[in-house]
Short mmCIF file of C-alpha atoms in Angstrom, two decimals:
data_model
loop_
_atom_site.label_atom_id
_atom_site.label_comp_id
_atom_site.label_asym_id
_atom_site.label_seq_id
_atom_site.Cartn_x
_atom_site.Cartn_y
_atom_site.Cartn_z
CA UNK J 20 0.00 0.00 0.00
CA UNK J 21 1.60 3.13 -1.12
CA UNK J 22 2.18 6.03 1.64
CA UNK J 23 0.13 8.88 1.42
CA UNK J 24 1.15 12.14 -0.65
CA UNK J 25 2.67 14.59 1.75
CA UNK J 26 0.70 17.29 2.28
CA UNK J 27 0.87 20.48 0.44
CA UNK J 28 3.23 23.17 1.72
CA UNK J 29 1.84 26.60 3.98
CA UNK J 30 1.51 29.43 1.95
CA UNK J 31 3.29 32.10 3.93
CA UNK J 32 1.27 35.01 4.49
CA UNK J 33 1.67 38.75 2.82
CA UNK J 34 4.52 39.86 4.15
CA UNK J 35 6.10 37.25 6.09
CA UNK J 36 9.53 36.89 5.99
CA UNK J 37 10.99 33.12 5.89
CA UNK J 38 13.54 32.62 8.85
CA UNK J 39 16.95 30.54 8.33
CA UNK J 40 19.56 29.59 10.83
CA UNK J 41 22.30 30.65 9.37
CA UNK J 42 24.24 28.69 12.06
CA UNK J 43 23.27 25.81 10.19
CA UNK J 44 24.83 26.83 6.80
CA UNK J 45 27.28 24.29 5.27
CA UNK J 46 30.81 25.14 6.11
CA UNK J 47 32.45 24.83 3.01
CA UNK J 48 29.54 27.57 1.84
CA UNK J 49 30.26 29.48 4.84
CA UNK J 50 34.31 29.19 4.35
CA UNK J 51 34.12 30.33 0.65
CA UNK J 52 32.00 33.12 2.03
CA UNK J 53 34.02 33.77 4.95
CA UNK J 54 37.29 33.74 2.40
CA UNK J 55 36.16 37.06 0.65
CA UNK J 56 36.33 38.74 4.16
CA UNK J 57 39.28 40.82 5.34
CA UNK J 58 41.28 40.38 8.34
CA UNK J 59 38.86 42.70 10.62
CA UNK J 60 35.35 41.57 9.34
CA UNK J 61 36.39 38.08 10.58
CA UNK J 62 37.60 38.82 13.65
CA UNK J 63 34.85 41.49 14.85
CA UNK J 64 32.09 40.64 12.47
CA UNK J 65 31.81 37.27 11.44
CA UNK J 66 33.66 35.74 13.81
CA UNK J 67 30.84 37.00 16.82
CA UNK J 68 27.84 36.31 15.30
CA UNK J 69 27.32 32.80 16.78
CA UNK J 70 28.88 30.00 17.61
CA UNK J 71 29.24 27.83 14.47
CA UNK J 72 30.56 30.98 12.64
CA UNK J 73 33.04 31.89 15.67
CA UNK J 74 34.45 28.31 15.51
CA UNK J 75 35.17 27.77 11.69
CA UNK J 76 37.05 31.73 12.01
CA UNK J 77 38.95 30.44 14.89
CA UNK J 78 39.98 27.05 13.43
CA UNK J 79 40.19 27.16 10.13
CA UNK J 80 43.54 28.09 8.80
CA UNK J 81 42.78 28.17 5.07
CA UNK J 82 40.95 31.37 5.82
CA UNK J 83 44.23 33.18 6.99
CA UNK J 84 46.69 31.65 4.53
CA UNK J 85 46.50 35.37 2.82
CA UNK J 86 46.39 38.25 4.96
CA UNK J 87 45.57 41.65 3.47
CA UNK J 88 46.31 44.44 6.51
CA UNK J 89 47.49 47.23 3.94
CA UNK J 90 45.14 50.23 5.04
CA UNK J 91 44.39 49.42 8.79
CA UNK J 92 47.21 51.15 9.75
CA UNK J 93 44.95 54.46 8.63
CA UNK J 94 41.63 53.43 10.42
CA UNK J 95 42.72 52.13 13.79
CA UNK J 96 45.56 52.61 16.32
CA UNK J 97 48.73 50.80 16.45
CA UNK J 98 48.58 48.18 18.93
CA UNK J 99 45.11 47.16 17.46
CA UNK J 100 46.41 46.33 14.58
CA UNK J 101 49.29 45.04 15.75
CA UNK J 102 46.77 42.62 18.02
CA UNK J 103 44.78 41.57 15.29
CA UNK J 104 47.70 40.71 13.00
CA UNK J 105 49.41 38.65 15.54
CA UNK J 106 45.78 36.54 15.48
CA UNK J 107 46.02 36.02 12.17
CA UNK J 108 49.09 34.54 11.96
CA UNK J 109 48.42 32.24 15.15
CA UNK J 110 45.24 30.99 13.10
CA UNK J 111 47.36 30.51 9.80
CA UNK J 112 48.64 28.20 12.18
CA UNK J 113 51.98 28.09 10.18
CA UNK J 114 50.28 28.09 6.35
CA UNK J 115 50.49 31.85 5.50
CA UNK J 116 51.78 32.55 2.42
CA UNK J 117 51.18 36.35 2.03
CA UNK J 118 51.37 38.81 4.80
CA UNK J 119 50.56 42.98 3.25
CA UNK J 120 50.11 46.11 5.66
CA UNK J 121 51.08 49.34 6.15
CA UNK J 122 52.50 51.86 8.90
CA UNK J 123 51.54 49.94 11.95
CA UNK J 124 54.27 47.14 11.51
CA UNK J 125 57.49 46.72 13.75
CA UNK J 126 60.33 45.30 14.74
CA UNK J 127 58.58 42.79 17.24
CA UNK J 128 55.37 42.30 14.90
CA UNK J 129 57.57 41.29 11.71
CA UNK J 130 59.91 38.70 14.01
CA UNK J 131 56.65 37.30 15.38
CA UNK J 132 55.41 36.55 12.00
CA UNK J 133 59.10 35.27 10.84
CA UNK J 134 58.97 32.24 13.97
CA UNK J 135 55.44 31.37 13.33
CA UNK J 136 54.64 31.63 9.20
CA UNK J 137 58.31 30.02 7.47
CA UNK J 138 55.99 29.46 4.07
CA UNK J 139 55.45 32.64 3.39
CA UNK J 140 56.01 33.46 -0.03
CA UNK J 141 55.02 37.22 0.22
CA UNK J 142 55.42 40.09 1.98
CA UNK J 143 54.52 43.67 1.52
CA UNK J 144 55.41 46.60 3.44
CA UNK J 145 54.33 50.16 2.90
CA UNK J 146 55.33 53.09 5.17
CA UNK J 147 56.53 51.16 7.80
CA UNK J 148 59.08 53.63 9.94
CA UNK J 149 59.00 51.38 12.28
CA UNK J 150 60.72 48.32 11.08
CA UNK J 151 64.87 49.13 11.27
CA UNK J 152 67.68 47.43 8.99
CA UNK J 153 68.28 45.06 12.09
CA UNK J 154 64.86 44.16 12.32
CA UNK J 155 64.40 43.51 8.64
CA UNK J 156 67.60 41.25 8.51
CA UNK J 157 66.31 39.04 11.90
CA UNK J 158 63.44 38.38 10.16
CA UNK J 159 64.11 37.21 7.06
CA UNK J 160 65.91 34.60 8.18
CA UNK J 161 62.73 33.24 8.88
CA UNK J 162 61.42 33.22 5.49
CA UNK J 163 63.37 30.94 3.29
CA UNK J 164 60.39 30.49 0.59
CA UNK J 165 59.91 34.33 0.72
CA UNK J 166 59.63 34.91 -3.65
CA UNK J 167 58.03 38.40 -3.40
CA UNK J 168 59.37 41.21 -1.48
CA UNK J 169 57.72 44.98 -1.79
CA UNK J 170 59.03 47.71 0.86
CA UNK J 171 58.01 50.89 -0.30
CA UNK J 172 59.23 53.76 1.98
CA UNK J 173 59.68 52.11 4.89
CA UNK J 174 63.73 53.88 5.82
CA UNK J 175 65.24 51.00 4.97
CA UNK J 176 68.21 51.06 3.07
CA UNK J 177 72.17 50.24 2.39
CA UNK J 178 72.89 46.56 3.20
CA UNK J 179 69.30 45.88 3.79
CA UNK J 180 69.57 44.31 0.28
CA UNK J 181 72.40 41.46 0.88
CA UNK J 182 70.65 40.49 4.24
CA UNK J 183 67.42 40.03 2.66
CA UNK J 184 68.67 37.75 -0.46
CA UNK J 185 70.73 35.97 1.84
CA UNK J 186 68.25 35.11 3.75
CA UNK J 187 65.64 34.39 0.80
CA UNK J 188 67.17 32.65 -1.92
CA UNK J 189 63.85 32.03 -4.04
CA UNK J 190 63.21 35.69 -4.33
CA UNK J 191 62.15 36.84 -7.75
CA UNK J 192 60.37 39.70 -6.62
CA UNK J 193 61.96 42.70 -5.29
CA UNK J 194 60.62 46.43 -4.69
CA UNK J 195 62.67 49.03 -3.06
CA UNK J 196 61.46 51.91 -3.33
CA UNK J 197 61.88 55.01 -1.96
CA UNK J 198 59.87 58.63 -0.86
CA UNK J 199 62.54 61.25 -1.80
CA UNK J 200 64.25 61.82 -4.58
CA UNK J 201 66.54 64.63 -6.12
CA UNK J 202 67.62 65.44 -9.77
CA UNK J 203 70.94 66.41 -10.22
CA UNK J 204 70.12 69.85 -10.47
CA UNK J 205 69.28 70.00 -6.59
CA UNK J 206 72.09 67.57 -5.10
CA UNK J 207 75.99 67.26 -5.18
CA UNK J 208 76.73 63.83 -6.68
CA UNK J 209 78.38 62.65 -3.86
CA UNK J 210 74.79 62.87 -2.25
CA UNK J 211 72.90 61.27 -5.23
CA UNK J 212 75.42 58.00 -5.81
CA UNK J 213 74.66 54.91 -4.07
CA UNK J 214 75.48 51.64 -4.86
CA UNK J 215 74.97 49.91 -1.63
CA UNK J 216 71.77 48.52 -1.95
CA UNK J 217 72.12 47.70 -6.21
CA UNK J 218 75.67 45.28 -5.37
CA UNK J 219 73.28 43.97 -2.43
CA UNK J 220 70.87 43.01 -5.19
CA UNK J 221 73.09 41.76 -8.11
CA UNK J 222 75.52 39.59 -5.62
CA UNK J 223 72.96 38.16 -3.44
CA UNK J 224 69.31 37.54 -5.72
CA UNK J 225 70.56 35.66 -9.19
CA UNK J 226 66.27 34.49 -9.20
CA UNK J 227 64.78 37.82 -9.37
CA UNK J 228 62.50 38.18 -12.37
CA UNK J 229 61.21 42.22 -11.31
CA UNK J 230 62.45 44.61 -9.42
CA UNK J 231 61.50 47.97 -8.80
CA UNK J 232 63.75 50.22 -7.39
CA UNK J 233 61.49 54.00 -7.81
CA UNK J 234 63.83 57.02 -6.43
CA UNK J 235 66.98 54.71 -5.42
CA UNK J 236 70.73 56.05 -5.81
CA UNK J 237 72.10 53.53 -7.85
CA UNK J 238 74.33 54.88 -10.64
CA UNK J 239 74.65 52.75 -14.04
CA UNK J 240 77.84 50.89 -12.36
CA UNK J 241 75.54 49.77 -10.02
CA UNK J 242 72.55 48.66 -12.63
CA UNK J 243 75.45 46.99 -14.81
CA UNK J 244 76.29 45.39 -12.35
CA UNK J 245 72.66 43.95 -11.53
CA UNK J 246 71.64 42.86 -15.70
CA UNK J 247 75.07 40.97 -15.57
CA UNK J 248 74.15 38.83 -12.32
CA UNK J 249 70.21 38.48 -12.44
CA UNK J 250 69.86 37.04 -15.62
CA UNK J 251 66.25 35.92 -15.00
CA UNK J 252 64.97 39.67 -15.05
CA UNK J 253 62.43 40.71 -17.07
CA UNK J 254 60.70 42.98 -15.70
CA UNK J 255 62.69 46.81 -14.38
CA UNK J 256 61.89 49.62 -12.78
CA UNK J 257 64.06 52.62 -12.60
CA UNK J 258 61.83 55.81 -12.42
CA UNK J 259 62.93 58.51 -10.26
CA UNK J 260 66.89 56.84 -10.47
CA UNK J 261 68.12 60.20 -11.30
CA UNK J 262 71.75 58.93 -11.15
CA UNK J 263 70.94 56.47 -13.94
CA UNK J 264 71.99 57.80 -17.74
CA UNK J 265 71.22 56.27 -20.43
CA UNK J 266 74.35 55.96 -22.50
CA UNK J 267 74.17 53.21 -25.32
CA UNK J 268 76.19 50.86 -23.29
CA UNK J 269 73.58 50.39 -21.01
CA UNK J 270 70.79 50.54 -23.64
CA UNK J 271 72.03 47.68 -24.91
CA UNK J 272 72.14 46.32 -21.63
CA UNK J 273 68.41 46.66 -20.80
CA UNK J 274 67.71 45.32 -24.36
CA UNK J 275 66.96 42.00 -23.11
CA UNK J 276 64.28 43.35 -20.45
CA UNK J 277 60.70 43.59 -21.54
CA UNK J 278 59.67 45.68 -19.51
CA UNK J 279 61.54 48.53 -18.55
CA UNK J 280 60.84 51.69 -16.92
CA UNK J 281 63.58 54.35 -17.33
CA UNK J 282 64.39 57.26 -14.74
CA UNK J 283 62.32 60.09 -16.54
CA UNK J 284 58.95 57.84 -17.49
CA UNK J 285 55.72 59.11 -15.47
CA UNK J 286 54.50 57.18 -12.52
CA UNK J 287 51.23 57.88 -12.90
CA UNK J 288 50.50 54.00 -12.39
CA UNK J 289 52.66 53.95 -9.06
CA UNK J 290 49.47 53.45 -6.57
CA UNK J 291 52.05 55.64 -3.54
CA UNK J 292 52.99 58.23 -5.77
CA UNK J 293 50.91 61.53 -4.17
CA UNK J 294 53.66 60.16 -1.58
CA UNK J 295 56.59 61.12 -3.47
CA UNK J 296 58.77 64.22 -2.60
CA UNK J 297 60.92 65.05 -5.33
CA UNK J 298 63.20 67.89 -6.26
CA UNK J 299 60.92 68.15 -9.62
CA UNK J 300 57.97 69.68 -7.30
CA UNK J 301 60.19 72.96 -7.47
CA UNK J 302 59.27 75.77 -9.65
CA UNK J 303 61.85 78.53 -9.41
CA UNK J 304 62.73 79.33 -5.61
CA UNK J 305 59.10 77.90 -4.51
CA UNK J 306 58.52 73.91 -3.24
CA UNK J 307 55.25 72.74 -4.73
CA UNK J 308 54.42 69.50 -2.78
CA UNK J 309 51.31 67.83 -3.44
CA UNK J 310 50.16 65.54 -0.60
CA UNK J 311 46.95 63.76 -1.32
CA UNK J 312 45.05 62.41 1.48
CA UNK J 313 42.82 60.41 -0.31
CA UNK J 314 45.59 58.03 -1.48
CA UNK J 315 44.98 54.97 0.89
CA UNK J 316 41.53 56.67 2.44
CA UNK J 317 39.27 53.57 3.01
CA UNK J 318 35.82 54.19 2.76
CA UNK J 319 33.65 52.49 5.46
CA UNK J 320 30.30 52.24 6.48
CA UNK J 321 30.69 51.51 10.17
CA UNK J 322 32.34 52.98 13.07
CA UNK J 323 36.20 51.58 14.03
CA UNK J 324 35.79 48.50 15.67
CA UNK J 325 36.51 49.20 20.18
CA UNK J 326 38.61 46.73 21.52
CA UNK J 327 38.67 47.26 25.82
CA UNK J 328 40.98 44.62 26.40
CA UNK J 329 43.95 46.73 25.34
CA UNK J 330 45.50 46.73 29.16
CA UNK J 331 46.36 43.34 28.40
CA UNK J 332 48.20 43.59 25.61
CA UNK J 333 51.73 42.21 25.96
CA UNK J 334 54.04 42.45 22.81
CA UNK J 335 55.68 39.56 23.78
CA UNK J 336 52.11 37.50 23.62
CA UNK J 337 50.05 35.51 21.47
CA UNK J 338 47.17 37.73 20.24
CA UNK J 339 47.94 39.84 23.17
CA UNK J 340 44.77 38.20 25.08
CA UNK J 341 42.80 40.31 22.53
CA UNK J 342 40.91 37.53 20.65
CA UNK J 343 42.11 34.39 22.83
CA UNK J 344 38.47 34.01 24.74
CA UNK J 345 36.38 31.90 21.83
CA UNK J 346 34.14 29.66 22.61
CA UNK J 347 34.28 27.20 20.24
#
């Protein structure tokens, strides 16, 4: 005897609004979703809307194998950022691969991410005045896979360059780049020339395949002698390299590269570049400096998250006690 036809679903009435339980939403759904989330909406938004949620943000490392921090440093204080970093790598639980943000990073922030994230395969730092030559060099030797490297005026210079591709032999990416810059016109040469960081480059990272170098010192001695040891290159950047001419010796040189940016080409595509201060701001006696500050503005709808557990921060700390307490 056959089983009875089920009966006919309720019609809902004008107006009513179907409930779900979100809580109950698959959680390989809920981890693509969760994956197109930054840093903060997963550790004060999604993360605290219920349990089920709270637990797959707290234990799921896939989630923090790319971490994206590179405007916080404009929309919250230091050691909040700082905080919420150091969760994310803890969660990564040793798969990061890409760690990017801005002015808030230091010393101790970048060596806790070099003991606890050794795959990481990039890392980009923007304004960080924070982070010294010594600190650099400490923790690079914690990132052996490193292959991309962008640090983009962050007062780093000289031997910074042979630490870091000793330290990282699979580089191919490198960007140094840097906020000031003088034309010949302005400086004595003995100012302008710099080879440090170029021989630093061309002795120590024989992978790289681009490197950007906007506003360095490096005169063509010091580009020679970087096309002669990184052979793989094919991608240069030399804008703002005022030291840098062009003779037909080194034309020939940069031949080979396919794409090349020389010292006088426009950097209207460099994202920092309302950043710049350079000697060709000056009209007659004057300084004209244009300082945009809507270059890394981030446009929000809600108020900076509050974190009251501050007093219990400890730089020396996991998470600084900020986002341990989850109840999962």
């Amino acid at each position: 005897m056959s089983s009875p036809p089920p009966p006919p679903p309720t019609e809902m009435a004008e107006g009513e609004v179907e409930s779900r339980d979100w809580a109950e939403m698959p959680s390989d759904a809920l981890a693509a979703v969760f994956g197109k989330l930054d840093v903060t909406d997963l550790l004060v938004g999604a993360g605290v809307v219920c349990r089920a949620w709270r637990r797959l943000a707290a234990i799921d490392p896939t989630l923090w194998r790319r971490v994206d921090m590179s405007h916080q440093g404009d929309i919250m204080e230091v050691d909040e950022a700082v905080a919420m970093a150091r969760a994310a790598v803890d969660r990564a639980a040793g798969t990061m691969e890409a760690f990017w943000a801005d002015s808030f990073v230091t010393d101790g922030l970048l060596l806790y991410i070099s003991e606890r994230a050794s795959s990481l395969k990039s890392l980009q730092l923007s304004m960080c005045l924070n982070v010294s030559n010594e600190g650099m060099a400490e923790a690079m030797k914690g990132f052996p896979r490193l292959e991309e490297l962008d640090i983009t005026f962050c007062s780093l210079y000289g031997d910074v360059c042979a630490s870091v591709g000793k330290a990282c032999p699979e580089l191919k990416c490198f960007r140094l780049n840097e906020r000031y810059t003088l034309q010949m016109d302005y400086a004595a040469p003995d100012i302008m020339d710099d080879d440090t960081e170029a021989l630093g480059i061309a002795s120590n990272m024989p992978k790289l395949r681009e490197l950007q170098l906007i506003g360095n010192k490096l005169t063509n001695d010091g580009l020679m002698s970087i096309l002669d040891h990184c052979q793989h290159l094919e991608s240069l950047d030399i804008r703002q390299c005022y030291s840098i001419q062009m003779d037909d010796a080194l034309k020939s040189k940069c031949s080979r590269i396919s794409d090349l940016k020389l010292p006088h080409d426009s950097i209207s595509d460099f994202k920092y570049r309302a950043y710049i201060f350079s000697s060709s701001a000056f009209s007659g006696s004057d300084l004209e400096l244009d300082m945009y500050d809507d270059l890394l503005d981030v446009v929000t709808d809600d108020d900076d998250a509050d974190f009251d557990d501050m007093d219990d921060y400890d730089d020396g700390g996991s998470d600084g006690g900020m986002y341990d307490e989850f109840d999962i």
